[in-house]
CSV table of C-alpha atoms and ligand atoms in Angstrom, one decimal:
chain,number,residue,atom,x,y,z
A,1,UNK,CA,0.0,13.3,6.7
A,2,UNK,CA,-1.1,9.8,7.6
A,3,UNK,CA,-3.9,8.3,5.4
A,4,UNK,CA,-7.0,7.2,7.3
A,5,UNK,CA,-10.0,5.1,6.4
A,6,UNK,CA,-13.3,4.4,8.2
A,7,UNK,CA,-14.0,0.7,8.6
A,8,UNK,CA,-17.2,-0.7,10.0
A,9,UNK,CA,-17.5,-4.3,11.2
A,10,UNK,CA,-21.2,-4.6,10.5
A,11,UNK,CA,-23.7,-6.2,12.9
A,12,UNK,CA,-23.4,-9.6,11.1
A,13,UNK,CA,-19.7,-9.6,11.8
A,14,UNK,CA,-20.2,-8.7,15.5
A,15,UNK,CA,-23.0,-11.3,15.9
A,16,UNK,CA,-20.9,-14.0,14.3
A,17,UNK,CA,-18.0,-13.4,16.6
A,18,UNK,CA,-15.7,-12.1,13.8
A,19,UNK,CA,-14.4,-8.9,15.4
A,20,UNK,CA,-11.1,-10.4,16.2
A,21,UNK,CA,-10.6,-12.2,12.9
A,22,UNK,CA,-11.3,-9.0,10.9
A,23,UNK,CA,-9.2,-6.7,13.1
A,24,UNK,CA,-6.4,-9.3,12.9
A,25,UNK,CA,-6.4,-9.1,9.1
A,26,UNK,CA,-6.1,-5.3,9.2
A,27,UNK,CA,-3.2,-5.5,11.7
A,28,UNK,CA,-1.5,-8.4,9.9
A,29,UNK,CA,-1.5,-6.3,6.7
A,30,UNK,CA,0.5,-3.7,8.7
A,31,UNK,CA,-2.1,-0.9,9.1
A,32,UNK,CA,-2.5,0.9,12.4
A,33,UNK,CA,-5.7,1.1,14.4
A,34,UNK,CA,-6.2,4.7,15.6
A,35,UNK,CA,-9.7,4.5,17.0
A,36,UNK,CA,-12.0,1.6,17.7
A,37,UNK,CA,-15.4,1.5,19.3
A,38,UNK,CA,-18.4,-0.8,19.7
A,39,UNK,CA,-21.5,1.2,19.1
A,40,UNK,CA,-25.2,1.0,18.4
A,41,UNK,CA,-25.7,3.0,15.2
A,42,UNK,CA,-28.4,5.8,15.3
A,43,UNK,CA,-30.8,6.5,12.5
A,44,UNK,CA,-29.1,9.8,11.9
A,45,UNK,CA,-25.6,8.2,11.6
A,46,UNK,CA,-26.9,5.6,9.1
A,47,UNK,CA,-28.8,8.2,7.0
A,48,UNK,CA,-25.6,10.3,6.8
A,49,UNK,CA,-23.3,7.3,6.2
A,50,UNK,CA,-25.4,5.8,3.4
A,51,UNK,CA,-26.8,9.0,1.9
A,52,UNK,CA,-25.5,8.1,-1.6
A,53,UNK,CA,-27.7,5.0,-1.6
A,54,UNK,CA,-31.0,6.7,-0.6
A,55,UNK,CA,-33.8,5.7,-3.0
A,56,UNK,CA,-32.2,2.4,-4.1
A,57,UNK,CA,-34.2,-0.8,-3.5
A,58,UNK,CA,-31.7,-2.1,-1.0
A,59,UNK,CA,-31.6,1.1,1.1
A,60,UNK,CA,-34.4,0.4,3.6
A,61,UNK,CA,-33.2,-3.2,4.4
A,62,UNK,CA,-29.6,-1.9,4.5
A,63,UNK,CA,-30.4,0.7,7.2
A,64,UNK,CA,-32.6,-1.8,9.1
A,65,UNK,CA,-29.8,-4.4,9.1
A,66,UNK,CA,-27.1,-1.8,10.2
A,67,UNK,CA,-29.3,-0.8,13.1
A,68,UNK,CA,-30.2,-4.4,14.1
A,69,UNK,CA,-27.3,-4.8,16.6
A,70,UNK,CA,-24.0,-3.2,17.7
A,71,UNK,CA,-21.3,-2.6,15.1
A,72,UNK,CA,-17.6,-1.8,15.5
A,73,UNK,CA,-16.4,1.5,14.0
A,74,UNK,CA,-12.7,1.9,13.6
A,75,UNK,CA,-10.2,4.2,12.0
A,76,UNK,CA,-7.3,2.4,10.2
A,77,UNK,CA,-4.2,4.2,9.2
A,78,UNK,CA,-1.3,3.8,6.8
A,79,UNK,CA,-0.1,4.7,3.4
A,80,UNK,CA,-2.6,3.5,0.8
A,81,UNK,CA,-5.0,2.2,3.5
A,82,UNK,CA,-8.2,3.4,1.8
A,83,UNK,CA,-7.5,1.3,-1.3
A,84,UNK,CA,-5.8,-1.4,0.7
A,85,UNK,CA,-8.7,-2.0,3.0
A,86,UNK,CA,-11.1,-2.2,0.1
A,87,UNK,CA,-8.8,-4.8,-1.3
A,88,UNK,CA,-8.8,-6.8,2.0
A,89,UNK,CA,-12.6,-6.6,2.1
A,90,UNK,CA,-13.2,-7.8,-1.4
A,91,UNK,CA,-16.2,-7.3,-3.8
A,92,UNK,CA,-19.6,-6.2,-2.4
A,93,UNK,CA,-21.3,-9.5,-3.2
A,94,UNK,CA,-19.8,-12.2,-0.9
A,95,UNK,CA,-20.6,-15.0,-3.3
A,96,UNK,CA,-18.2,-13.6,-5.9
A,97,UNK,CA,-15.8,-11.9,-3.5
A,98,UNK,CA,-12.4,-13.5,-4.1
A,99,UNK,CA,-11.1,-16.1,-1.7
A,100,UNK,CA,-8.5,-14.5,0.5
A,101,UNK,CA,-10.7,-11.5,1.2
A,102,UNK,CA,-12.8,-10.8,4.3
A,103,UNK,CA,-16.0,-11.1,2.3
A,104,UNK,CA,-14.8,-14.0,0.2
A,105,UNK,CA,-13.5,-16.1,3.1
A,106,UNK,CA,-16.0,-15.2,5.9
A,107,UNK,CA,-19.2,-14.0,4.1
A,108,UNK,CA,-22.0,-15.7,2.1
A,109,UNK,CA,-25.3,-14.8,0.5
A,110,UNK,CA,-28.1,-15.4,3.0
A,111,UNK,CA,-30.9,-14.9,0.4
A,112,UNK,CA,-32.0,-11.5,1.9
A,113,UNK,CA,-32.8,-8.3,0.1
A,114,UNK,CA,-29.6,-6.7,1.4
A,115,UNK,CA,-26.2,-8.3,1.3
A,116,UNK,CA,-24.8,-8.9,4.7
A,117,UNK,CA,-21.1,-8.6,3.9
A,118,UNK,CA,-19.4,-8.1,7.2
A,119,UNK,CA,-17.5,-4.8,6.6
A,120,UNK,CA,-17.6,-1.3,5.2
A,121,UNK,CA,-14.6,0.6,4.0
A,122,UNK,CA,-14.4,4.2,2.8
A,123,UNK,CA,-13.9,4.4,-1.0
A,124,UNK,CA,-12.0,7.7,-1.4
A,125,UNK,CA,-10.2,10.4,0.7
A,126,UNK,CA,-13.4,12.5,0.6
A,127,UNK,CA,-15.6,9.6,1.8
A,128,UNK,CA,-13.1,8.7,4.5
A,129,UNK,CA,-13.0,12.3,6.0
A,130,UNK,CA,-16.8,12.5,5.8
A,131,UNK,CA,-17.4,9.1,7.4
A,132,UNK,CA,-14.8,9.4,10.1
A,133,UNK,CA,-16.7,12.6,11.2
A,134,UNK,CA,-19.9,10.7,11.4
A,135,UNK,CA,-18.6,7.9,13.6
A,136,UNK,CA,-16.0,9.8,15.6
A,137,UNK,CA,-17.4,13.3,15.7
A,138,UNK,CA,-15.0,14.3,18.5
A,139,UNK,CA,-11.9,13.3,16.5
B,201,DAT,P1,-19.6,-1.5,-0.7
B,201,DAT,O1,-20.0,-1.8,0.7
B,201,DAT,O2,-18.8,-2.6,-1.3
B,201,DAT,O3,-18.9,-0.1,-0.9
B,201,DAT,P2,-21.9,-0.2,-1.8
B,201,DAT,O4,-21.4,1.1,-1.2
B,201,DAT,O5,-22.3,-0.2,-3.3
B,201,DAT,O6,-20.9,-1.4,-1.5
B,201,DAT,O7,-23.3,-0.6,-1.0
B,201,DAT,C1,-23.4,-0.5,0.3
B,201,DAT,C2,-23.9,-1.8,0.9
B,201,DAT,O8,-25.3,-2.0,0.5
B,201,DAT,C3,-23.2,-3.0,0.5
B,201,DAT,O9,-22.1,-3.2,1.3
B,201,DAT,C4,-24.2,-4.1,0.6
B,201,DAT,C5,-25.5,-3.4,0.2
B,201,DAT,N1,-25.7,-3.6,-1.2
B,201,DAT,C6,-25.1,-2.9,-2.2
B,201,DAT,N2,-25.6,-3.3,-3.4
B,201,DAT,C7,-26.6,-4.2,-3.2
B,201,DAT,C8,-27.5,-5.0,-4.0
B,201,DAT,N3,-27.5,-4.9,-5.3
B,201,DAT,N4,-28.3,-5.9,-3.3
B,201,DAT,C9,-28.3,-6.0,-2.0
B,201,DAT,N5,-27.5,-5.3,-1.2
B,201,DAT,C10,-26.7,-4.4,-1.7
B,202,MG,MG1,-19.7,1.8,-0.5
């Protein structure tokens, strides 16, 4: 069965006009795009998506940031795509994310209490299945 991962292009990526640049990196790597939608996240979706971070200091600003404008949800496919997209995205902190990665090349620290780091990618098969169901409930 084809491996799938849930990618979000966060509101900072949409606002900065980086949808195309980010999707191009996924396609250039050779992964498929199975679903893709521009959506305004609901509070329920974000609470489910970031449940593991509830109670952390960055959780309230994270949820506020993710609801501040439209985001792109997409399902990328291919052997090893879960780990492969995390590798394309780079480390969480865009200041130290390696050059060559999405966060390293296109992101920076804006001095806020949440890191605006352009993309989300599922971190395991379990997370991918859970997250795809949040953003593409009909799939
Ligand atoms: P990742 O998105 O790399 O999987 P994560 O799941 O640990 O990172 O955190 C979710 C998001 O929350 C992350 O993309 C940016 C924000 N975040 C995480 N840790 C943070 C911190 N220490 N300070 C500010 N924002 C943080
Ligand atoms: Mg994470």
